[in-house]
Tab-separated table of C-alpha atoms in Angstrom:
chain	number	residue	atom	x	y	z
A	1	MET	CA	0.301	-0.156	-0.091
A	2	SER	CA	0.684	3.541	-0.856
A	3	THR	CA	2.039	5.962	1.926
A	4	CYS	CA	0.451	9.235	2.139
A	5	SER	CA	0.161	11.969	4.434
A	6	PHE	CA	-3.631	13.087	5.253
A	7	ASP	CA	-3.071	16.736	6.613
A	8	GLY	CA	-5.583	18.875	5.466
A	9	LEU	CA	-8.283	15.974	5.178
A	10	THR	CA	-11.418	17.300	7.311
A	11	GLY	CA	-14.251	15.083	8.710
A	12	ARG	CA	-13.510	11.842	10.409
A	13	VAL	CA	-10.540	9.942	8.829
A	14	VAL	CA	-9.731	6.355	8.583
A	15	THR	CA	-6.593	5.286	7.707
A	16	PRO	CA	-4.820	1.769	7.817
A	17	ASP	CA	-3.532	2.671	11.067
A	18	ASP	CA	-6.670	3.028	12.718
A	19	PRO	CA	-7.804	-0.054	14.409
A	20	PHE	CA	-11.113	0.656	12.629
A	21	TYR	CA	-9.709	0.562	9.409
A	22	HIS	CA	-10.243	-3.011	8.490
A	23	GLU	CA	-13.883	-2.819	9.675
A	24	ALA	CA	-14.322	0.511	8.057
A	25	ARG	CA	-13.390	-0.712	4.719
A	26	GLN	CA	-15.637	-3.709	4.320
A	27	VAL	CA	-18.425	-2.877	2.029
A	28	TYR	CA	-21.853	-4.982	1.995
A	29	ASN	CA	-20.600	-7.685	-0.561
A	30	ARG	CA	-17.720	-9.351	1.295
A	31	ALA	CA	-16.738	-11.011	-2.069
A	32	VAL	CA	-15.519	-7.269	-2.381
A	33	ASN	CA	-11.608	-6.923	-0.334
A	34	ARG	CA	-9.895	-3.662	-0.933
A	35	PHE	CA	-7.776	-1.508	0.453
A	36	PRO	CA	-7.994	2.515	0.168
A	37	LEU	CA	-5.258	4.550	1.402
A	38	ALA	CA	-8.459	6.252	3.588
A	39	ILE	CA	-11.990	6.675	4.171
A	40	VAL	CA	-12.952	10.044	4.655
A	41	TYR	CA	-16.164	10.069	6.925
A	42	CYS	CA	-17.576	13.778	5.845
A	43	ARG	CA	-20.523	15.839	7.505
A	44	ASN	CA	-21.524	18.338	5.069
A	45	SER	CA	-20.758	19.776	1.095
A	46	SER	CA	-17.712	21.390	2.455
A	47	GLU	CA	-15.625	18.466	3.718
A	48	VAL	CA	-16.799	16.702	0.550
A	49	SER	CA	-15.741	19.487	-1.479
A	50	ASN	CA	-12.447	19.323	0.660
A	51	ALA	CA	-11.730	15.998	0.043
A	52	VAL	CA	-11.979	16.378	-3.517
A	53	LEU	CA	-9.712	18.960	-3.860
A	54	TRP	CA	-7.196	17.480	-1.832
A	55	ALA	CA	-7.449	14.365	-3.663
A	56	ARG	CA	-7.097	16.300	-6.605
A	57	LYS	CA	-3.640	18.082	-5.825
A	58	ARG	CA	-2.400	14.645	-5.089
A	59	ASP	CA	-3.566	12.847	-8.383
A	60	ILE	CA	-5.090	10.216	-6.000
A	61	CYS	CA	-8.148	8.538	-7.382
A	62	LEU	CA	-11.741	8.672	-5.630
A	63	ARG	CA	-14.655	6.553	-4.792
A	64	ILE	CA	-17.878	7.504	-3.334
A	65	ARG	CA	-19.751	5.393	-0.854
A	66	SER	CA	-22.998	6.444	0.390
A	67	GLY	CA	-24.286	2.679	1.898
A	68	GLY	CA	-21.362	0.544	0.207
A	69	HIS	CA	-23.809	-1.424	-1.665
A	70	ASN	CA	-22.302	-1.684	-4.771
A	71	TYR	CA	-22.702	-5.007	-6.194
A	72	GLU	CA	-18.772	-4.881	-7.730
A	73	GLY	CA	-17.792	-2.920	-5.021
A	74	TYR	CA	-17.018	-0.119	-7.339
A	75	SER	CA	-17.650	1.991	-4.172
A	76	THR	CA	-14.177	1.542	-2.979
A	77	GLY	CA	-10.818	0.556	-3.995
A	78	ASN	CA	-7.072	-0.163	-3.736
A	79	ASP	CA	-4.713	3.267	-3.176
A	80	VAL	CA	-8.294	5.631	-3.383
A	81	LEU	CA	-9.489	7.750	-1.145
A	82	ASP	CA	-13.250	6.523	-0.021
A	83	ILE	CA	-15.249	9.305	0.404
A	84	ASP	CA	-17.820	7.946	2.642
A	85	LEU	CA	-21.254	10.121	3.199
A	86	SER	CA	-23.026	8.120	5.982
A	87	GLU	CA	-22.748	10.631	8.342
A	88	MET	CA	-24.597	13.023	6.268
A	89	ASN	CA	-27.942	11.847	7.250
A	90	GLN	CA	-30.350	14.568	7.708
A	91	ILE	CA	-33.875	14.636	6.555
A	92	SER	CA	-36.537	17.298	6.083
A	93	ILE	CA	-40.122	17.300	4.856
A	94	ASP	CA	-42.045	20.531	3.766
A	95	GLU	CA	-45.238	19.103	3.664
A	96	GLU	CA	-47.183	22.418	2.571
A	97	ASN	CA	-45.358	21.980	-0.213
A	98	ARG	CA	-45.056	18.314	-0.465
A	99	THR	CA	-41.424	18.121	-0.718
A	100	LEU	CA	-39.116	15.922	1.053
A	101	THR	CA	-35.103	16.703	1.351
A	102	ILE	CA	-32.172	14.509	2.262
A	103	GLU	CA	-28.619	14.366	2.410
A	104	GLY	CA	-26.441	12.376	0.380
A	105	GLY	CA	-25.599	9.839	2.905
A	106	VAL	CA	-29.345	8.616	3.827
A	107	ASN	CA	-29.990	4.994	3.362
A	108	ASN	CA	-33.479	2.980	2.793
A	109	ARG	CA	-33.860	2.854	6.318
A	110	GLN	CA	-33.537	6.098	7.699
A	111	LEU	CA	-35.916	7.496	4.991
A	112	TYR	CA	-38.672	5.001	5.651
A	113	ASP	CA	-38.984	5.701	9.401
A	114	PHE	CA	-38.894	9.202	8.648
A	115	VAL	CA	-41.184	9.418	5.733
A	116	SER	CA	-43.612	6.809	7.133
A	117	SER	CA	-43.902	8.255	10.509
A	118	ARG	CA	-45.667	11.219	8.851
A	119	GLY	CA	-48.047	8.496	7.001
A	120	TYR	CA	-45.813	8.699	3.722
A	121	PRO	CA	-44.739	6.191	1.434
A	122	PHE	CA	-41.706	6.382	-0.932
A	123	PRO	CA	-40.564	4.586	-4.040
A	124	GLY	CA	-37.366	3.612	-2.352
A	125	GLY	CA	-34.831	0.282	-2.341
A	126	THR	CA	-35.770	-2.892	-0.742
A	127	CYS	CA	-32.617	-3.624	1.229
A	128	PRO	CA	-32.546	-1.370	4.221
A	129	SER	CA	-28.922	0.000	4.577
A	130	VAL	CA	-28.901	0.955	0.699
A	131	GLY	CA	-28.153	4.298	-0.074
A	132	VAL	CA	-30.917	6.323	-1.094
A	133	SER	CA	-28.462	8.523	-3.828
A	134	GLY	CA	-26.859	5.854	-5.444
A	135	PHE	CA	-30.233	4.005	-5.912
A	136	VAL	CA	-31.794	6.809	-7.537
A	137	MET	CA	-28.955	8.054	-9.503
A	138	GLY	CA	-29.253	4.370	-11.416
A	139	GLY	CA	-33.058	4.772	-11.626
A	140	GLY	CA	-34.191	3.076	-8.567
A	141	TRP	CA	-35.884	0.020	-8.718
A	142	GLY	CA	-38.384	-0.691	-5.809
A	143	LEU	CA	-41.648	-2.244	-4.551
A	144	SER	CA	-43.459	0.573	-4.982
A	145	CYS	CA	-42.194	1.084	-8.689
A	146	ARG	CA	-45.325	-0.161	-10.722
A	147	TYR	CA	-47.443	2.596	-8.604
A	148	LEU	CA	-44.973	5.512	-7.859
A	149	GLY	CA	-42.628	5.174	-10.454
A	150	LEU	CA	-38.945	4.760	-10.078
A	151	GLY	CA	-36.923	6.448	-7.298
A	152	CYS	CA	-35.376	8.736	-10.029
A	153	ASP	CA	-39.214	9.650	-11.083
A	154	SER	CA	-39.719	11.499	-7.769
A	155	LEU	CA	-36.663	13.761	-7.746
A	156	LEU	CA	-37.169	17.464	-7.937
A	157	ASN	CA	-33.687	18.557	-8.013
A	158	PHE	CA	-30.375	17.897	-6.118
A	159	THR	CA	-26.587	19.220	-5.241
A	160	MET	CA	-23.382	17.585	-6.304
A	161	VAL	CA	-19.952	18.428	-5.788
A	162	ASN	CA	-17.945	18.679	-8.767
A	163	SER	CA	-14.645	17.615	-9.717
A	164	GLU	CA	-13.533	20.944	-9.207
A	165	GLY	CA	-14.753	21.069	-5.788
A	166	ARG	CA	-18.015	23.348	-6.452
A	167	LEU	CA	-21.227	23.012	-5.872
A	168	ILE	CA	-23.632	22.554	-8.522
A	169	THR	CA	-27.468	22.295	-8.002
A	170	ALA	CA	-29.377	20.420	-11.234
A	171	SER	CA	-33.228	20.739	-11.856
A	172	SER	CA	-35.869	20.555	-14.842
A	173	GLU	CA	-34.884	24.108	-15.165
A	174	GLU	CA	-31.187	24.335	-13.763
A	175	ASN	CA	-28.543	22.362	-15.605
A	176	PRO	CA	-31.215	20.512	-17.019
A	177	ASP	CA	-28.966	18.064	-18.878
A	178	LEU	CA	-26.729	17.230	-15.561
A	179	PHE	CA	-30.448	16.527	-14.067
A	180	TRP	CA	-31.165	13.811	-16.565
A	181	ALA	CA	-27.942	12.289	-16.647
A	182	CYS	CA	-28.342	11.806	-13.167
A	183	ARG	CA	-31.583	10.113	-13.296
A	184	GLY	CA	-30.566	6.636	-14.830
A	185	GLY	CA	-26.565	7.827	-15.565
A	186	GLY	CA	-25.261	5.621	-12.426
A	187	GLY	CA	-24.123	7.291	-9.170
A	188	GLY	CA	-20.988	8.982	-8.960
A	189	ASN	CA	-20.028	9.667	-13.016
A	190	TYR	CA	-20.441	13.059	-12.599
A	191	GLY	CA	-20.373	14.212	-9.117
A	192	ILE	CA	-20.934	13.273	-5.519
A	193	ILE	CA	-24.302	14.372	-4.160
A	194	VAL	CA	-24.662	16.217	-1.004
A	195	SER	CA	-28.335	16.878	-0.979
A	196	LEU	CA	-31.671	15.484	-3.188
A	197	THR	CA	-34.832	17.158	-3.085
A	198	PHE	CA	-38.421	14.350	-3.765
A	199	ARG	CA	-41.633	15.444	-4.457
A	200	LEU	CA	-43.605	13.676	-1.774
A	201	PRO	CA	-46.364	10.855	-2.786
A	202	LYS	CA	-49.793	10.820	-1.199
A	203	LYS	CA	-50.095	9.601	1.937
A	204	ILE	CA	-51.742	6.214	2.902
A	205	ASP	CA	-52.615	4.156	5.917
A	206	ARG	CA	-51.761	0.524	5.034
A	207	ILE	CA	-51.296	-1.515	1.577
A	208	THR	CA	-51.207	-5.118	1.310
A	209	LEU	CA	-47.775	-6.811	1.744
A	210	VAL	CA	-47.558	-10.296	-0.362
A	211	GLU	CA	-45.876	-13.576	-0.289
A	212	ILE	CA	-45.803	-16.479	-2.554
A	213	MET	CA	-44.227	-19.469	-1.683
A	214	TYR	CA	-43.981	-23.138	-3.724
A	215	PRO	CA	-41.210	-24.591	-0.919
A	216	VAL	CA	-40.873	-27.812	-2.973
A	217	ALA	CA	-40.246	-27.201	-6.872
A	218	ASP	CA	-38.353	-28.909	-9.152
A	219	GLN	CA	-36.856	-27.206	-12.378
A	220	GLU	CA	-39.917	-28.327	-14.625
A	221	LYS	CA	-42.237	-26.508	-12.100
A	222	GLN	CA	-39.756	-23.734	-11.485
A	223	ALA	CA	-40.228	-23.022	-15.326
A	224	TYR	CA	-43.725	-22.913	-15.207
A	225	PHE	CA	-43.734	-20.403	-12.595
A	226	LEU	CA	-41.409	-17.906	-14.648
A	227	LEU	CA	-44.251	-18.795	-17.464
A	228	ALA	CA	-47.018	-17.789	-15.308
A	229	TRP	CA	-45.181	-14.698	-13.977
A	230	GLN	CA	-44.545	-13.083	-17.092
A	231	GLU	CA	-48.337	-13.841	-18.271
A	232	TRP	CA	-49.553	-12.609	-14.816
A	233	LEU	CA	-47.432	-9.342	-15.329
A	234	GLU	CA	-48.417	-8.478	-18.396
A	235	HIS	CA	-52.199	-7.618	-17.531
A	236	ALA	CA	-51.256	-6.999	-13.500
A	237	ASP	CA	-53.005	-4.474	-11.779
A	238	PRO	CA	-50.584	-1.582	-11.934
A	239	ARG	CA	-50.853	-1.241	-8.024
A	240	ILE	CA	-48.520	-4.048	-7.518
A	241	THR	CA	-45.174	-4.896	-7.545
A	242	LEU	CA	-43.378	-8.132	-7.054
A	243	VAL	CA	-40.129	-9.818	-7.149
A	244	GLY	CA	-40.784	-13.387	-8.600
A	245	ARG	CA	-37.808	-16.035	-7.585
A	246	ILE	CA	-36.630	-19.549	-8.443
A	247	PHE	CA	-33.999	-20.603	-6.357
A	248	ASN	CA	-32.134	-23.421	-5.030
A	249	SER	CA	-31.124	-23.662	-1.323
A	250	GLN	CA	-28.537	-25.872	0.381
A	251	GLU	CA	-31.097	-25.753	3.193
A	252	GLU	CA	-34.163	-25.676	1.060
A	253	GLY	CA	-33.350	-27.171	-1.809
A	254	LEU	CA	-35.338	-26.164	-5.303
A	255	SER	CA	-37.820	-23.402	-4.364
A	256	ILE	CA	-39.861	-20.759	-5.761
A	257	LEU	CA	-40.659	-17.455	-3.740
A	258	SER	CA	-42.133	-14.281	-4.489
A	259	ARG	CA	-42.691	-10.849	-2.744
A	260	GLY	CA	-44.111	-7.183	-3.074
A	261	PHE	CA	-46.407	-4.525	-2.349
A	262	PHE	CA	-50.073	-4.032	-2.879
A	263	TYR	CA	-51.328	-0.405	-2.825
A	264	GLY	CA	-55.092	-1.798	-1.788
A	265	PRO	CA	-56.660	-4.015	0.450
A	266	PRO	CA	-55.905	-7.837	0.932
A	267	GLU	CA	-59.158	-8.675	-1.200
A	268	ALA	CA	-58.025	-6.756	-4.502
A	269	ALA	CA	-54.489	-8.120	-3.900
A	270	LEU	CA	-55.784	-12.097	-3.935
A	271	GLY	CA	-57.376	-11.310	-6.861
A	272	SER	CA	-54.663	-9.576	-8.428
A	273	ILE	CA	-52.381	-12.669	-7.577
A	274	ALA	CA	-54.638	-15.363	-8.552
A	275	PRO	CA	-52.584	-16.193	-11.759
A	276	LEU	CA	-49.626	-17.020	-9.242
A	277	LEU	CA	-51.502	-19.395	-7.228
A	278	GLU	CA	-52.105	-21.846	-9.693
A	279	LEU	CA	-49.621	-24.568	-9.586
A	280	GLY	CA	-49.581	-27.289	-6.747
A	281	GLY	CA	-48.369	-27.389	-3.487
A	282	VAL	CA	-48.618	-22.993	-2.871
A	283	LYS	CA	-48.304	-21.229	0.449
A	284	TYR	CA	-49.344	-17.385	0.345
A	285	ARG	CA	-49.713	-14.567	2.759
A	286	LEU	CA	-51.021	-11.590	2.737
A	287	LYS	CA	-50.698	-8.986	5.529
A	288	TYR	CA	-52.540	-5.407	5.616
A	289	VAL	CA	-49.910	-3.485	7.306
A	290	THR	CA	-48.598	0.131	7.398
A	291	PHE	CA	-45.886	0.961	5.036
A	292	LEU	CA	-43.481	1.013	8.003
A	293	GLU	CA	-44.036	-2.269	8.907
A	294	ALA	CA	-44.338	-4.006	5.090
A	295	VAL	CA	-40.589	-2.301	4.301
A	296	THR	CA	-39.498	-3.736	7.778
A	297	ILE	CA	-40.464	-7.213	6.993
A	298	ILE	CA	-38.843	-7.056	3.654
A	299	GLY	CA	-35.724	-5.485	4.872
A	300	SER	CA	-35.488	-8.091	7.591
A	301	PHE	CA	-34.898	-11.179	5.051
A	302	TYR	CA	-31.541	-9.085	4.145
A	303	PRO	CA	-28.444	-10.527	6.315
A	304	PRO	CA	-25.977	-7.459	7.301
A	305	PHE	CA	-23.996	-8.552	4.647
A	306	GLU	CA	-22.882	-11.770	2.070
A	307	ALA	CA	-20.618	-12.548	-0.460
A	308	PHE	CA	-22.203	-12.923	-3.619
A	309	LEU	CA	-21.751	-12.301	-7.270
A	310	SER	CA	-24.424	-11.649	-10.377
A	311	ALA	CA	-25.509	-10.800	-13.479
A	312	SER	CA	-28.631	-8.802	-14.687
A	313	GLY	CA	-30.525	-8.168	-18.068
A	314	PHE	CA	-33.922	-6.810	-19.263
A	315	VAL	CA	-36.597	-8.953	-20.751
A	316	LYS	CA	-38.285	-7.059	-23.599
A	317	ARG	CA	-40.459	-10.027	-25.162
A	318	GLU	CA	-42.384	-13.064	-23.830
A	319	LEU	CA	-40.395	-15.923	-23.402
A	320	THR	CA	-40.677	-19.029	-24.290
A	321	GLU	CA	-41.669	-22.195	-22.397
A	322	CYS	CA	-38.319	-23.764	-23.526
A	323	GLU	CA	-36.518	-20.526	-22.855
A	324	CYS	CA	-37.696	-20.646	-19.143
A	325	LEU	CA	-36.779	-23.967	-18.907
A	326	LYS	CA	-33.563	-23.218	-19.762
A	327	LEU	CA	-33.170	-20.360	-17.247
A	328	ALA	CA	-34.463	-22.434	-14.806
A	329	GLY	CA	-32.009	-25.240	-15.160
A	330	LEU	CA	-29.357	-22.252	-14.889
A	331	ILE	CA	-29.217	-22.559	-10.957
A	332	ASN	CA	-30.283	-26.090	-10.682
A	333	LYS	CA	-26.346	-26.635	-9.690
A	334	ARG	CA	-24.944	-24.957	-7.120
A	335	PRO	CA	-21.178	-24.034	-8.076
A	336	THR	CA	-18.133	-25.181	-5.472
A	337	GLY	CA	-18.458	-23.071	-2.143
A	338	SER	CA	-22.055	-21.877	-3.148
A	339	ILE	CA	-24.594	-22.118	-0.178
A	340	TYR	CA	-27.410	-20.349	-2.634
A	341	THR	CA	-28.409	-19.855	-6.513
A	342	ALA	CA	-31.208	-17.887	-7.838
A	343	LEU	CA	-32.862	-16.277	-10.711
A	344	SER	CA	-35.148	-13.405	-9.877
A	345	LEU	CA	-37.600	-11.350	-11.668
A	346	TYR	CA	-38.243	-7.680	-10.949
A	347	ALA	CA	-41.191	-6.075	-12.332
A	348	LEU	CA	-41.372	-3.202	-14.593
A	349	GLY	CA	-44.382	-2.004	-16.288
A	350	GLY	CA	-47.363	0.323	-14.495
A	351	ARG	CA	-45.831	4.082	-14.143
A	352	VAL	CA	-42.488	3.095	-15.177
A	353	SER	CA	-43.600	2.561	-18.596
A	354	GLU	CA	-45.596	5.776	-18.547
A	355	VAL	CA	-42.466	7.701	-18.631
A	356	SER	CA	-40.762	7.922	-21.816
A	357	THR	CA	-37.619	6.482	-22.725
A	358	ASP	CA	-35.756	9.896	-23.457
A	359	SER	CA	-37.508	11.606	-20.365
A	360	THR	CA	-34.368	10.323	-17.979
A	361	ALA	CA	-31.314	8.486	-18.283
A	362	PHE	CA	-33.025	5.494	-17.318
A	363	TYR	CA	-32.800	3.831	-20.776
A	364	TYR	CA	-35.283	0.413	-20.267
A	365	ARG	CA	-38.542	1.829	-19.364
A	366	ASP	CA	-40.305	-0.466	-22.280
A	367	ALA	CA	-38.866	-3.575	-20.633
A	368	ARG	CA	-41.138	-5.947	-19.095
A	369	TYR	CA	-39.002	-7.133	-15.476
A	370	ILE	CA	-35.363	-7.124	-14.824
A	371	THR	CA	-33.592	-10.511	-14.539
A	372	TRP	CA	-30.808	-10.968	-12.050
A	373	LEU	CA	-28.712	-14.121	-11.663
A	374	ASN	CA	-26.748	-14.590	-8.155
A	375	THR	CA	-24.720	-16.678	-6.518
A	376	VAL	CA	-23.990	-16.604	-2.802
A	377	PHE	CA	-21.085	-18.473	-1.170
A	378	GLU	CA	-18.968	-19.299	1.704
A	379	ASN	CA	-15.876	-19.871	-0.159
A	380	SER	CA	-14.164	-20.698	-3.742
A	381	LYS	CA	-14.774	-17.189	-5.331
A	382	GLY	CA	-12.972	-18.474	-8.932
A	383	GLU	CA	-15.310	-20.651	-8.925
A	384	ASN	CA	-18.737	-18.890	-8.690
A	385	ALA	CA	-17.151	-16.157	-10.774
A	386	LEU	CA	-16.760	-18.836	-13.549
A	387	TRP	CA	-20.353	-19.889	-12.966
A	388	VAL	CA	-21.585	-16.733	-12.903
A	389	ALA	CA	-19.896	-16.170	-16.343
A	390	ARG	CA	-20.853	-19.428	-17.921
A	391	GLN	CA	-24.582	-18.970	-16.917
A	392	SER	CA	-24.677	-15.493	-17.676
A	393	GLY	CA	-23.925	-16.511	-21.486
A	394	TYR	CA	-26.890	-17.684	-21.699
A	395	LEU	CA	-29.381	-15.276	-19.774
A	396	SER	CA	-27.736	-12.644	-22.351
A	397	SER	CA	-29.031	-14.481	-25.363
A	398	VAL	CA	-32.720	-13.982	-23.852
A	399	THR	CA	-32.244	-10.271	-22.278
A	400	THR	CA	-31.130	-6.926	-23.509
A	401	GLY	CA	-28.496	-4.775	-21.718
A	402	SER	CA	-27.680	-4.896	-17.708
A	403	TYR	CA	-29.299	-2.764	-14.497
A	404	VAL	CA	-26.933	-0.218	-13.763
A	405	ASN	CA	-27.234	-0.884	-10.313
A	406	PHE	CA	-27.052	-4.516	-10.753
A	407	PRO	CA	-23.584	-4.063	-12.489
A	408	TYR	CA	-21.348	-7.051	-13.256
A	409	GLU	CA	-17.840	-6.591	-14.777
A	410	GLY	CA	-18.014	-9.458	-16.887
A	411	LEU	CA	-19.839	-7.314	-19.368
A	412	PRO	CA	-18.337	-6.994	-22.888
A	413	CYS	CA	-19.463	-3.338	-23.821
A	414	TYR	CA	-20.880	-2.211	-20.658
A	415	LEU	CA	-21.850	1.360	-21.252
A	416	GLU	CA	-23.823	0.209	-24.425
A	417	GLU	CA	-25.436	-2.594	-21.683
A	418	TYR	CA	-25.974	-0.180	-19.169
A	419	TYR	CA	-27.346	2.819	-20.948
A	420	GLY	CA	-28.271	1.849	-24.227
A	421	SER	CA	-28.713	4.578	-26.908
A	422	HIS	CA	-28.311	7.186	-24.469
A	423	VAL	CA	-24.566	6.367	-23.961
A	424	CYS	CA	-23.517	9.206	-26.333
A	425	ARG	CA	-25.574	12.118	-24.652
A	426	LEU	CA	-24.254	10.851	-21.135
A	427	LYS	CA	-20.762	11.216	-22.550
A	428	GLY	CA	-21.497	14.697	-23.795
A	429	GLU	CA	-22.992	15.611	-20.316
A	430	LYS	CA	-19.548	14.230	-19.108
A	431	ARG	CA	-17.156	16.726	-21.232
A	432	ILE	CA	-19.086	19.901	-20.035
């Protein structure tokens, strides 16, 4: 590791000599093992600006970390300065003007606790410790998206620190091209977000938490579920957003699980999900709960950290029975060291598709859903990396592109995969 004097950095600085360093450098995905020069925990925008200028003066690369959930670990690195925003977590609300303003380090749990205590939902993510700013900059898929839109669709303006250490504000009126680029163009590509203001959704008392399980499901049954799920989604009530998942667990074997939110009562939710309950051996639960209870239950299924590798793609057409059978086969045998493999389907449509493709940088407005192939492992990272590379070859043959919030370093043309035909405009904004 390079030696460096950290004089001049403001904020809480953690260096390799600090006993807290090895804990601080860890990110959510424990398959990532990087050693930054230092981690600076900034408490305000001035400290962020200072960190940028400090690094530029010394020709040191930067990484930006909010929740530390980048799947490939791009929020940290070897011999870089990690700018950690997690201590910038102030939230305020203007109920008269129906706006919500957060600092750049706020995570899903903090945001949900704040808004739900005042009776509001929010189109955030599922994992509680994910940073909202990175989530939104990549578009922002969540279990409210078909009803409330992607996270970026509620964004009204933001303030960022640019590469020169200056504060820039962007909205539809001020720096509109930058505002366009940062709604789907990926976190960290244009600057460091220190503040975001959102439009508040309408208050809601309760929603229905949906859970569908097939505890025993062989490859053929998993394939039929994939077929049923995509057919269901084509005509699904826009008030419902589900994740459908087929998986192969060391503990449970081959199984099926689907969870999500329905913005309405259980009776209506049951009617909506009826086509997904027709395979034998189904178990389901419908809970009419507050929004906070719903996101807390969903969040409880996430471990504090795990080691995983994954790849994603967008589905824009109806897959055949043969294709679904082959997709189910991808997870049928876990690689060495893996305790869990899965193929997940993240529903799109509804409000997501009502926004035109070119209105924001999020390119895949017309996709039906996102697929995500992953393996969770305890050892043998190399074997699991080879498994993802091999299995994602077939996944990419039936999907289009890749979701920037589910990044995969094995993509041959990652810019086009993440951003489609928006690449040129995004590059143009980068040069300004």
